[in-house]
Amino acid sequence: MRIPKELQECGAETAIILGSGLGGFVESLPHDFSVEYGAIEGLPASGVPGHAGRFIVTKLAGCPLLVAQGRVHLYEGWSAQDVVKNIQLMHAIGIKKLLLTNAAGTLNKSFVPGSWMMLSDHINLLGASPLRGGPNFIDMSEIYSLRLRRLFHEAAKDSRLTLHEGVYAAMPGPQFETPAEIRMLQAIGADAVGMSTVPEAIQARALGMEVAGFSCLTNWAAGLSPTLLSHEDVNAVGRRAAGQMAELLIRAIVGI
Ligand code: HPA
């Protein structure tokens, strides 16, 4: 991969990846510069609506922050190794703390759509790992940093924002789940379901980064409400909820 010099020298140690419809977070921040994924040789670029593909470097309280607006997914046909090229790039330029965001369906009756859930753990049902191909027996017992989780809970309290915590199940998609699959996910202990984040978290931990994950709960999972699921609805709820989260992230990132 050929990494542009301005990214190599941006000086950021914290990065955030923005998922479906959550890109609005960066609109209000001043951009030092941005680079389209497509302009970086060896980095896959997405074709999914709601997933603009670019890196933006901004500053929060004088500290550089790398924002990845959009990601690629296994369901687009990319491999688990392809979808973590962004993480390898981040590691190469010195990123040490990674915040992953996604849109997800909620399976937990107490976590209503429009609210946010911080990931305490995940269940990988993708049938794939970015670490496949070598003896990469990496410990995953605290994949989502307890230190960061405490910090974000504090920030949420200060912002009076409800921040749930729970287990994210990653399904391969691209179709949404069936009601029977959702009942299975509830039975195995998942609180939310989505189609991303897990390969990136695994790769980031394997590279020694400190990771936090956030799900914007955009809808009741299949079978839990009479409404049918649509990507447009998911994006619309994500856009509305992104504003509150921006406040929390901006408050907390400065302290991490
Ligand atoms: N299932 C899977 N992925 C999702 C969902 C869902 O209900 N909502 C947003 N992303």
PDB file of C-alpha atoms and ligand atoms in Angstrom:
ATOM      1  CA  MET A   1       0.000   0.000   0.000  1.00  0.00           C
ATOM      2  CA  ARG A   2       1.310   3.450  -0.863  1.00  0.00           C
ATOM      3  CA  ILE A   3       0.336   5.851   1.952  1.00  0.00           C
ATOM      4  CA  PRO A   4       0.213   9.560   1.009  1.00  0.00           C
ATOM      5  CA  LYS A   5       2.866  11.621   2.791  1.00  0.00           C
ATOM      6  CA  GLU A   6       0.353  13.995   4.410  1.00  0.00           C
ATOM      7  CA  LEU A   7      -1.369  11.007   6.104  1.00  0.00           C
ATOM      8  CA  GLN A   8       1.961   9.531   7.165  1.00  0.00           C
ATOM      9  CA  GLU A   9       2.870  12.805   8.801  1.00  0.00           C
ATOM     10  CA  CYS A  10      -0.540  13.778  10.251  1.00  0.00           C
ATOM     11  CA  GLY A  11       0.594  13.025  13.813  1.00  0.00           C
ATOM     12  CA  ALA A  12      -2.741  11.502  14.934  1.00  0.00           C
ATOM     13  CA  GLU A  13      -2.672   8.739  17.563  1.00  0.00           C
ATOM     14  CA  THR A  14      -6.458   8.329  17.708  1.00  0.00           C
ATOM     15  CA  ALA A  15      -8.706   7.322  14.835  1.00  0.00           C
ATOM     16  CA  ILE A  16     -12.436   6.894  14.459  1.00  0.00           C
ATOM     17  CA  ILE A  17     -14.237   4.883  11.800  1.00  0.00           C
ATOM     18  CA  LEU A  18     -17.725   6.140  10.984  1.00  0.00           C
ATOM     19  CA  GLY A  19     -20.307   3.580   9.885  1.00  0.00           C
ATOM     20  CA  SER A  20     -23.593   3.756   7.927  1.00  0.00           C
ATOM     21  CA  GLY A  21     -25.174   7.184   7.991  1.00  0.00           C
ATOM     22  CA  LEU A  22     -22.873   8.350  10.809  1.00  0.00           C
ATOM     23  CA  GLY A  23     -20.617  10.483   8.618  1.00  0.00           C
ATOM     24  CA  GLY A  24     -22.410  13.638   9.792  1.00  0.00           C
ATOM     25  CA  PHE A  25     -20.069  13.663  12.804  1.00  0.00           C
ATOM     26  CA  VAL A  26     -17.296  15.197  10.725  1.00  0.00           C
ATOM     27  CA  GLU A  27     -19.314  17.803   8.862  1.00  0.00           C
ATOM     28  CA  SER A  28     -19.169  20.298  11.726  1.00  0.00           C
ATOM     29  CA  LEU A  29     -15.417  19.884  12.330  1.00  0.00           C
ATOM     30  CA  PRO A  30     -12.743  21.819  10.453  1.00  0.00           C
ATOM     31  CA  HIS A  31     -10.834  19.581   8.035  1.00  0.00           C
ATOM     32  CA  ASP A  32      -7.066  19.973   7.827  1.00  0.00           C
ATOM     33  CA  PHE A  33      -7.188  17.798   4.720  1.00  0.00           C
ATOM     34  CA  SER A  34      -8.932  14.740   3.309  1.00  0.00           C
ATOM     35  CA  VAL A  35      -7.893  11.836   1.087  1.00  0.00           C
ATOM     36  CA  GLU A  36     -10.313   9.636  -0.882  1.00  0.00           C
ATOM     37  CA  TYR A  37      -9.810   5.896  -0.284  1.00  0.00           C
ATOM     38  CA  GLY A  38      -9.798   5.453  -4.047  1.00  0.00           C
ATOM     39  CA  ALA A  39      -6.660   7.611  -4.274  1.00  0.00           C
ATOM     40  CA  ILE A  40      -4.659   5.215  -2.077  1.00  0.00           C
ATOM     41  CA  GLU A  41      -3.231   2.329  -4.052  1.00  0.00           C
ATOM     42  CA  GLY A  42      -4.065  -1.019  -2.402  1.00  0.00           C
ATOM     43  CA  LEU A  43      -6.925   0.308  -0.253  1.00  0.00           C
ATOM     44  CA  PRO A  44     -10.412  -1.007  -1.144  1.00  0.00           C
ATOM     45  CA  ALA A  45     -13.125   1.623  -1.715  1.00  0.00           C
ATOM     46  CA  SER A  46     -16.859   1.145  -0.981  1.00  0.00           C
ATOM     47  CA  GLY A  47     -19.819   1.400  -3.298  1.00  0.00           C
ATOM     48  CA  VAL A  48     -22.556   1.349  -0.607  1.00  0.00           C
ATOM     49  CA  PRO A  49     -24.921   4.355  -0.325  1.00  0.00           C
ATOM     50  CA  GLY A  50     -24.278   6.162   2.999  1.00  0.00           C
ATOM     51  CA  HIS A  51     -20.626   5.105   2.990  1.00  0.00           C
ATOM     52  CA  ALA A  52     -18.544   7.908   1.553  1.00  0.00           C
ATOM     53  CA  GLY A  53     -14.959   6.703   1.434  1.00  0.00           C
ATOM     54  CA  ARG A  54     -12.341   9.107   2.668  1.00  0.00           C
ATOM     55  CA  PHE A  55      -9.905   9.858   5.457  1.00  0.00           C
ATOM     56  CA  ILE A  56     -10.225  13.259   7.077  1.00  0.00           C
ATOM     57  CA  VAL A  57      -7.689  14.772   9.428  1.00  0.00           C
ATOM     58  CA  THR A  58      -9.179  17.222  11.884  1.00  0.00           C
ATOM     59  CA  LYS A  59      -8.169  18.664  15.246  1.00  0.00           C
ATOM     60  CA  LEU A  60      -9.958  18.335  18.597  1.00  0.00           C
ATOM     61  CA  ALA A  61      -8.625  20.671  21.283  1.00  0.00           C
ATOM     62  CA  GLY A  62      -5.460  21.030  19.209  1.00  0.00           C
ATOM     63  CA  CYS A  63      -4.942  17.252  18.908  1.00  0.00           C
ATOM     64  CA  PRO A  64      -4.987  15.665  15.455  1.00  0.00           C
ATOM     65  CA  LEU A  65      -7.723  13.054  14.938  1.00  0.00           C
ATOM     66  CA  LEU A  66      -7.934  10.734  11.951  1.00  0.00           C
ATOM     67  CA  VAL A  67     -11.508  10.161  10.803  1.00  0.00           C
ATOM     68  CA  ALA A  68     -12.295   7.346   8.383  1.00  0.00           C
ATOM     69  CA  GLN A  69     -15.629   8.186   6.811  1.00  0.00           C
ATOM     70  CA  GLY A  70     -16.962   4.868   5.530  1.00  0.00           C
ATOM     71  CA  ARG A  71     -15.591   1.340   5.383  1.00  0.00           C
ATOM     72  CA  VAL A  72     -15.835  -1.695   3.158  1.00  0.00           C
ATOM     73  CA  HIS A  73     -17.731  -4.839   4.176  1.00  0.00           C
ATOM     74  CA  LEU A  74     -17.505  -8.580   3.593  1.00  0.00           C
ATOM     75  CA  TYR A  75     -20.997  -8.480   2.036  1.00  0.00           C
ATOM     76  CA  GLU A  76     -19.686  -6.340  -0.829  1.00  0.00           C
ATOM     77  CA  GLY A  77     -17.477  -9.268  -1.779  1.00  0.00           C
ATOM     78  CA  TRP A  78     -14.279  -8.170  -0.044  1.00  0.00           C
ATOM     79  CA  SER A  79     -12.310 -10.644   2.065  1.00  0.00           C
ATOM     80  CA  ALA A  80     -11.670 -10.198   5.796  1.00  0.00           C
ATOM     81  CA  GLN A  81      -8.071  -9.326   4.848  1.00  0.00           C
ATOM     82  CA  ASP A  82      -9.300  -6.608   2.442  1.00  0.00           C
ATOM     83  CA  VAL A  83     -11.611  -4.963   4.985  1.00  0.00           C
ATOM     84  CA  VAL A  84      -8.797  -4.417   7.481  1.00  0.00           C
ATOM     85  CA  LYS A  85      -6.389  -2.682   5.087  1.00  0.00           C
ATOM     86  CA  ASN A  86      -7.622   0.593   6.653  1.00  0.00           C
ATOM     87  CA  ILE A  87      -6.491  -0.659  10.081  1.00  0.00           C
ATOM     88  CA  GLN A  88      -3.077  -1.661   8.723  1.00  0.00           C
ATOM     89  CA  LEU A  89      -2.723   1.811   7.236  1.00  0.00           C
ATOM     90  CA  MET A  90      -3.639   3.370  10.587  1.00  0.00           C
ATOM     91  CA  HIS A  91      -1.087   1.226  12.395  1.00  0.00           C
ATOM     92  CA  ALA A  92       1.572   2.207   9.869  1.00  0.00           C
ATOM     93  CA  ILE A  93       1.002   5.916  10.497  1.00  0.00           C
ATOM     94  CA  GLY A  94       1.080   5.560  14.303  1.00  0.00           C
ATOM     95  CA  ILE A  95      -2.556   5.209  15.396  1.00  0.00           C
ATOM     96  CA  LYS A  96      -2.713   3.675  18.891  1.00  0.00           C
ATOM     97  CA  LYS A  97      -6.377   4.151  19.857  1.00  0.00           C
ATOM     98  CA  LEU A  98      -9.238   3.180  17.595  1.00  0.00           C
ATOM     99  CA  LEU A  99     -12.921   4.017  17.951  1.00  0.00           C
ATOM    100  CA  LEU A 100     -15.202   1.925  15.763  1.00  0.00           C
ATOM    101  CA  THR A 101     -18.789   2.943  15.084  1.00  0.00           C
ATOM    102  CA  ASN A 102     -21.535   1.099  13.265  1.00  0.00           C
ATOM    103  CA  ALA A 103     -25.269   0.964  12.714  1.00  0.00           C
ATOM    104  CA  ALA A 104     -26.911  -2.072  14.271  1.00  0.00           C
ATOM    105  CA  GLY A 105     -30.266  -3.644  14.996  1.00  0.00           C
ATOM    106  CA  THR A 106     -31.248  -4.002  18.651  1.00  0.00           C
ATOM    107  CA  LEU A 107     -32.238  -7.365  20.154  1.00  0.00           C
ATOM    108  CA  ASN A 108     -32.432  -6.133  23.718  1.00  0.00           C
ATOM    109  CA  LYS A 109     -35.920  -4.987  24.751  1.00  0.00           C
ATOM    110  CA  SER A 110     -34.379  -2.313  27.035  1.00  0.00           C
ATOM    111  CA  PHE A 111     -32.204  -0.777  24.279  1.00  0.00           C
ATOM    112  CA  VAL A 112     -34.582   1.263  22.105  1.00  0.00           C
ATOM    113  CA  PRO A 113     -33.801   2.336  18.514  1.00  0.00           C
ATOM    114  CA  GLY A 114     -32.147   5.752  18.362  1.00  0.00           C
ATOM    115  CA  SER A 115     -29.956   5.004  21.399  1.00  0.00           C
ATOM    116  CA  TRP A 116     -26.282   4.017  21.484  1.00  0.00           C
ATOM    117  CA  MET A 117     -24.593   0.872  22.776  1.00  0.00           C
ATOM    118  CA  MET A 118     -20.925   0.595  23.592  1.00  0.00           C
ATOM    119  CA  LEU A 119     -19.514  -2.845  22.790  1.00  0.00           C
ATOM    120  CA  SER A 120     -18.422  -4.884  25.810  1.00  0.00           C
ATOM    121  CA  ASP A 121     -17.660  -7.858  23.595  1.00  0.00           C
ATOM    122  CA  HIS A 122     -18.606  -9.422  20.268  1.00  0.00           C
ATOM    123  CA  ILE A 123     -19.627 -12.714  18.697  1.00  0.00           C
ATOM    124  CA  ASN A 124     -18.001 -13.334  15.329  1.00  0.00           C
ATOM    125  CA  LEU A 125     -20.483 -15.141  13.074  1.00  0.00           C
ATOM    126  CA  LEU A 126     -18.874 -13.941   9.833  1.00  0.00           C
ATOM    127  CA  GLY A 127     -17.116 -17.250   9.255  1.00  0.00           C
ATOM    128  CA  ALA A 128     -13.963 -15.244   8.566  1.00  0.00           C
ATOM    129  CA  SER A 129     -11.024 -13.662  10.373  1.00  0.00           C
ATOM    130  CA  PRO A 130      -8.484 -11.150   9.070  1.00  0.00           C
ATOM    131  CA  LEU A 131      -5.811 -13.152  10.927  1.00  0.00           C
ATOM    132  CA  ARG A 132      -6.442 -16.366   8.957  1.00  0.00           C
ATOM    133  CA  GLY A 133      -3.338 -17.736   7.325  1.00  0.00           C
ATOM    134  CA  GLY A 134      -0.905 -17.762  10.234  1.00  0.00           C
ATOM    135  CA  PRO A 135      -0.563 -18.951  13.829  1.00  0.00           C
ATOM    136  CA  ASN A 136      -2.110 -15.722  15.121  1.00  0.00           C
ATOM    137  CA  PHE A 137      -3.419 -16.958  18.455  1.00  0.00           C
ATOM    138  CA  ILE A 138      -4.208 -13.503  19.789  1.00  0.00           C
ATOM    139  CA  ASP A 139      -5.941 -13.123  23.157  1.00  0.00           C
ATOM    140  CA  MET A 140      -9.424 -11.619  22.710  1.00  0.00           C
ATOM    141  CA  SER A 141     -10.574 -11.602  26.343  1.00  0.00           C
ATOM    142  CA  GLU A 142     -10.625  -7.796  26.511  1.00  0.00           C
ATOM    143  CA  ILE A 143     -10.938  -6.832  22.875  1.00  0.00           C
ATOM    144  CA  TYR A 144     -12.868  -3.652  23.793  1.00  0.00           C
ATOM    145  CA  SER A 145     -10.731  -1.721  26.282  1.00  0.00           C
ATOM    146  CA  LEU A 146     -12.105  -1.529  29.804  1.00  0.00           C
ATOM    147  CA  ARG A 147     -10.191   1.726  30.298  1.00  0.00           C
ATOM    148  CA  LEU A 148     -11.874   3.357  27.295  1.00  0.00           C
ATOM    149  CA  ARG A 149     -15.271   1.962  28.261  1.00  0.00           C
ATOM    150  CA  ARG A 150     -15.016   3.567  31.714  1.00  0.00           C
ATOM    151  CA  LEU A 151     -13.943   6.837  30.151  1.00  0.00           C
ATOM    152  CA  PHE A 152     -16.829   6.914  27.677  1.00  0.00           C
ATOM    153  CA  HIS A 153     -19.357   6.032  30.392  1.00  0.00           C
ATOM    154  CA  GLU A 154     -18.090   9.017  32.389  1.00  0.00           C
ATOM    155  CA  ALA A 155     -18.379  11.268  29.339  1.00  0.00           C
ATOM    156  CA  ALA A 156     -21.896   9.969  28.645  1.00  0.00           C
ATOM    157  CA  LYS A 157     -22.932  10.792  32.201  1.00  0.00           C
ATOM    158  CA  ASP A 158     -21.554  14.323  31.791  1.00  0.00           C
ATOM    159  CA  SER A 159     -23.412  14.715  28.483  1.00  0.00           C
ATOM    160  CA  ARG A 160     -26.625  13.177  29.934  1.00  0.00           C
ATOM    161  CA  LEU A 161     -26.607  10.711  27.067  1.00  0.00           C
ATOM    162  CA  THR A 162     -27.843   7.137  27.495  1.00  0.00           C
ATOM    163  CA  LEU A 163     -25.006   4.813  26.588  1.00  0.00           C
ATOM    164  CA  HIS A 164     -25.869   1.141  26.913  1.00  0.00           C
ATOM    165  CA  GLU A 165     -23.249  -1.563  26.966  1.00  0.00           C
ATOM    166  CA  GLY A 166     -23.641  -4.983  25.397  1.00  0.00           C
ATOM    167  CA  VAL A 167     -22.572  -7.717  23.021  1.00  0.00           C
ATOM    168  CA  TYR A 168     -22.469  -7.147  19.254  1.00  0.00           C
ATOM    169  CA  ALA A 169     -23.038 -10.085  16.926  1.00  0.00           C
ATOM    170  CA  ALA A 170     -21.548  -9.766  13.434  1.00  0.00           C
ATOM    171  CA  MET A 171     -23.556 -11.456  10.690  1.00  0.00           C
ATOM    172  CA  PRO A 172     -22.315 -11.728   7.092  1.00  0.00           C
ATOM    173  CA  GLY A 173     -25.334 -10.123   5.345  1.00  0.00           C
ATOM    174  CA  PRO A 174     -26.005  -8.388   3.030  1.00  0.00           C
ATOM    175  CA  GLN A 175     -29.603  -9.496   3.667  1.00  0.00           C
ATOM    176  CA  PHE A 176     -30.991  -8.591   7.071  1.00  0.00           C
ATOM    177  CA  GLU A 177     -31.525 -11.489   9.464  1.00  0.00           C
ATOM    178  CA  THR A 178     -34.594 -13.698   9.677  1.00  0.00           C
ATOM    179  CA  PRO A 179     -36.699 -13.664  12.862  1.00  0.00           C
ATOM    180  CA  ALA A 180     -35.401 -17.187  13.626  1.00  0.00           C
ATOM    181  CA  GLU A 181     -31.799 -15.978  13.319  1.00  0.00           C
ATOM    182  CA  ILE A 182     -32.598 -13.108  15.676  1.00  0.00           C
ATOM    183  CA  ARG A 183     -34.067 -15.523  18.252  1.00  0.00           C
ATOM    184  CA  MET A 184     -30.849 -17.562  17.964  1.00  0.00           C
ATOM    185  CA  LEU A 185     -28.736 -14.423  18.509  1.00  0.00           C
ATOM    186  CA  GLN A 186     -30.787 -13.527  21.598  1.00  0.00           C
ATOM    187  CA  ALA A 187     -30.319 -17.069  22.920  1.00  0.00           C
ATOM    188  CA  ILE A 188     -26.525 -16.897  22.539  1.00  0.00           C
ATOM    189  CA  GLY A 189     -26.261 -13.594  24.373  1.00  0.00           C
ATOM    190  CA  ALA A 190     -26.181 -10.852  21.722  1.00  0.00           C
ATOM    191  CA  ASP A 191     -27.713  -7.425  22.365  1.00  0.00           C
ATOM    192  CA  ALA A 192     -27.167  -5.951  18.893  1.00  0.00           C
ATOM    193  CA  VAL A 193     -26.570  -7.239  15.383  1.00  0.00           C
ATOM    194  CA  GLY A 194     -24.662  -5.735  12.476  1.00  0.00           C
ATOM    195  CA  MET A 195     -22.436  -6.609   9.521  1.00  0.00           C
ATOM    196  CA  SER A 196     -19.146  -4.881  10.268  1.00  0.00           C
ATOM    197  CA  THR A 197     -16.655  -3.821  12.956  1.00  0.00           C
ATOM    198  CA  VAL A 198     -15.537  -7.277  14.140  1.00  0.00           C
ATOM    199  CA  PRO A 199     -12.730  -7.858  11.582  1.00  0.00           C
ATOM    200  CA  GLU A 200     -11.422  -4.323  12.235  1.00  0.00           C
ATOM    201  CA  ALA A 201     -11.482  -4.828  16.016  1.00  0.00           C
ATOM    202  CA  ILE A 202      -9.644  -8.163  15.696  1.00  0.00           C
ATOM    203  CA  GLN A 203      -6.975  -6.682  13.424  1.00  0.00           C
ATOM    204  CA  ALA A 204      -6.530  -3.622  15.626  1.00  0.00           C
ATOM    205  CA  ARG A 205      -6.063  -5.742  18.774  1.00  0.00           C
ATOM    206  CA  ALA A 206      -3.620  -7.982  16.954  1.00  0.00           C
ATOM    207  CA  LEU A 207      -1.608  -4.834  16.141  1.00  0.00           C
ATOM    208  CA  GLY A 208      -1.709  -3.740  19.790  1.00  0.00           C
ATOM    209  CA  MET A 209      -4.187  -0.885  19.463  1.00  0.00           C
ATOM    210  CA  GLU A 210      -6.618   0.047  22.209  1.00  0.00           C
ATOM    211  CA  VAL A 211     -10.127  -0.395  20.804  1.00  0.00           C
ATOM    212  CA  ALA A 212     -13.603   0.916  21.636  1.00  0.00           C
ATOM    213  CA  GLY A 213     -16.769   0.136  19.673  1.00  0.00           C
ATOM    214  CA  PHE A 214     -20.109   1.929  19.460  1.00  0.00           C
ATOM    215  CA  SER A 215     -23.347   0.760  17.861  1.00  0.00           C
ATOM    216  CA  CYS A 216     -25.973   3.244  16.846  1.00  0.00           C
ATOM    217  CA  LEU A 217     -29.109   1.163  17.369  1.00  0.00           C
ATOM    218  CA  THR A 218     -31.089   2.141  14.307  1.00  0.00           C
ATOM    219  CA  ASN A 219     -33.931  -0.406  14.372  1.00  0.00           C
ATOM    220  CA  TRP A 220     -35.521  -3.326  16.186  1.00  0.00           C
ATOM    221  CA  ALA A 221     -34.002  -6.496  14.739  1.00  0.00           C
ATOM    222  CA  ALA A 222     -36.177  -8.622  12.454  1.00  0.00           C
ATOM    223  CA  GLY A 223     -39.293 -10.053  14.066  1.00  0.00           C
ATOM    224  CA  LEU A 224     -39.167  -7.706  17.071  1.00  0.00           C
ATOM    225  CA  SER A 225     -41.380  -5.052  15.466  1.00  0.00           C
ATOM    226  CA  PRO A 226     -44.069  -5.159  12.780  1.00  0.00           C
ATOM    227  CA  THR A 227     -42.011  -2.852  10.485  1.00  0.00           C
ATOM    228  CA  LEU A 228     -39.884  -4.265   7.668  1.00  0.00           C
ATOM    229  CA  LEU A 229     -36.198  -3.287   7.604  1.00  0.00           C
ATOM    230  CA  SER A 230     -34.682  -0.970   5.013  1.00  0.00           C
ATOM    231  CA  HIS A 231     -31.196   0.444   4.496  1.00  0.00           C
ATOM    232  CA  GLU A 232     -32.708   3.929   4.002  1.00  0.00           C
ATOM    233  CA  ASP A 233     -34.448   3.806   7.421  1.00  0.00           C
ATOM    234  CA  VAL A 234     -31.212   2.591   9.037  1.00  0.00           C
ATOM    235  CA  ASN A 235     -29.311   5.538   7.523  1.00  0.00           C
ATOM    236  CA  ALA A 236     -32.002   8.059   8.502  1.00  0.00           C
ATOM    237  CA  VAL A 237     -31.996   7.004  12.186  1.00  0.00           C
ATOM    238  CA  GLY A 238     -28.181   6.932  12.125  1.00  0.00           C
ATOM    239  CA  ARG A 239     -28.051  10.514  10.860  1.00  0.00           C
ATOM    240  CA  ARG A 240     -30.346  11.717  13.657  1.00  0.00           C
ATOM    241  CA  ALA A 241     -28.489   9.848  16.430  1.00  0.00           C
ATOM    242  CA  ALA A 242     -25.046  10.870  15.130  1.00  0.00           C
ATOM    243  CA  GLY A 243     -25.454  14.410  16.446  1.00  0.00           C
ATOM    244  CA  GLN A 244     -25.715  13.370  20.103  1.00  0.00           C
ATOM    245  CA  MET A 245     -22.835  11.001  19.731  1.00  0.00           C
ATOM    246  CA  ALA A 246     -20.642  13.674  18.215  1.00  0.00           C
ATOM    247  CA  GLU A 247     -20.929  15.652  21.437  1.00  0.00           C
ATOM    248  CA  LEU A 248     -19.941  12.646  23.542  1.00  0.00           C
ATOM    249  CA  LEU A 249     -17.039  11.666  21.316  1.00  0.00           C
ATOM    250  CA  ILE A 250     -15.650  15.156  21.123  1.00  0.00           C
ATOM    251  CA  ARG A 251     -15.821  15.438  24.913  1.00  0.00           C
ATOM    252  CA  ALA A 252     -14.209  12.042  25.526  1.00  0.00           C
ATOM    253  CA  ILE A 253     -11.617  11.918  22.750  1.00  0.00           C
ATOM    254  CA  VAL A 254      -9.868  14.947  24.148  1.00  0.00           C
ATOM    255  CA  GLY A 255      -9.313  13.003  27.401  1.00  0.00           C
ATOM    256  CA  ILE A 256      -8.071   9.686  25.987  1.00  0.00           C
TER     257      ILE A 256
HETATM  258  N1  HPA B   1     -29.170  -6.246  11.120  1.00  0.00           N
HETATM  259  C1  HPA B   1     -27.930  -6.223  10.595  1.00  0.00           C
HETATM  260  N2  HPA B   1     -27.265  -5.115  10.360  1.00  0.00           N
HETATM  261  C2  HPA B   1     -27.861  -3.943  10.654  1.00  0.00           C
HETATM  262  C3  HPA B   1     -29.149  -3.894  11.193  1.00  0.00           C
HETATM  263  C4  HPA B   1     -29.833  -5.105  11.436  1.00  0.00           C
HETATM  264  O1  HPA B   1     -30.992  -5.142  11.922  1.00  0.00           O
HETATM  265  N3  HPA B   1     -29.443  -2.564  11.357  1.00  0.00           N
HETATM  266  C5  HPA B   1     -28.360  -1.873  10.942  1.00  0.00           C
HETATM  267  N4  HPA B   1     -27.392  -2.693  10.522  1.00  0.00           N
END
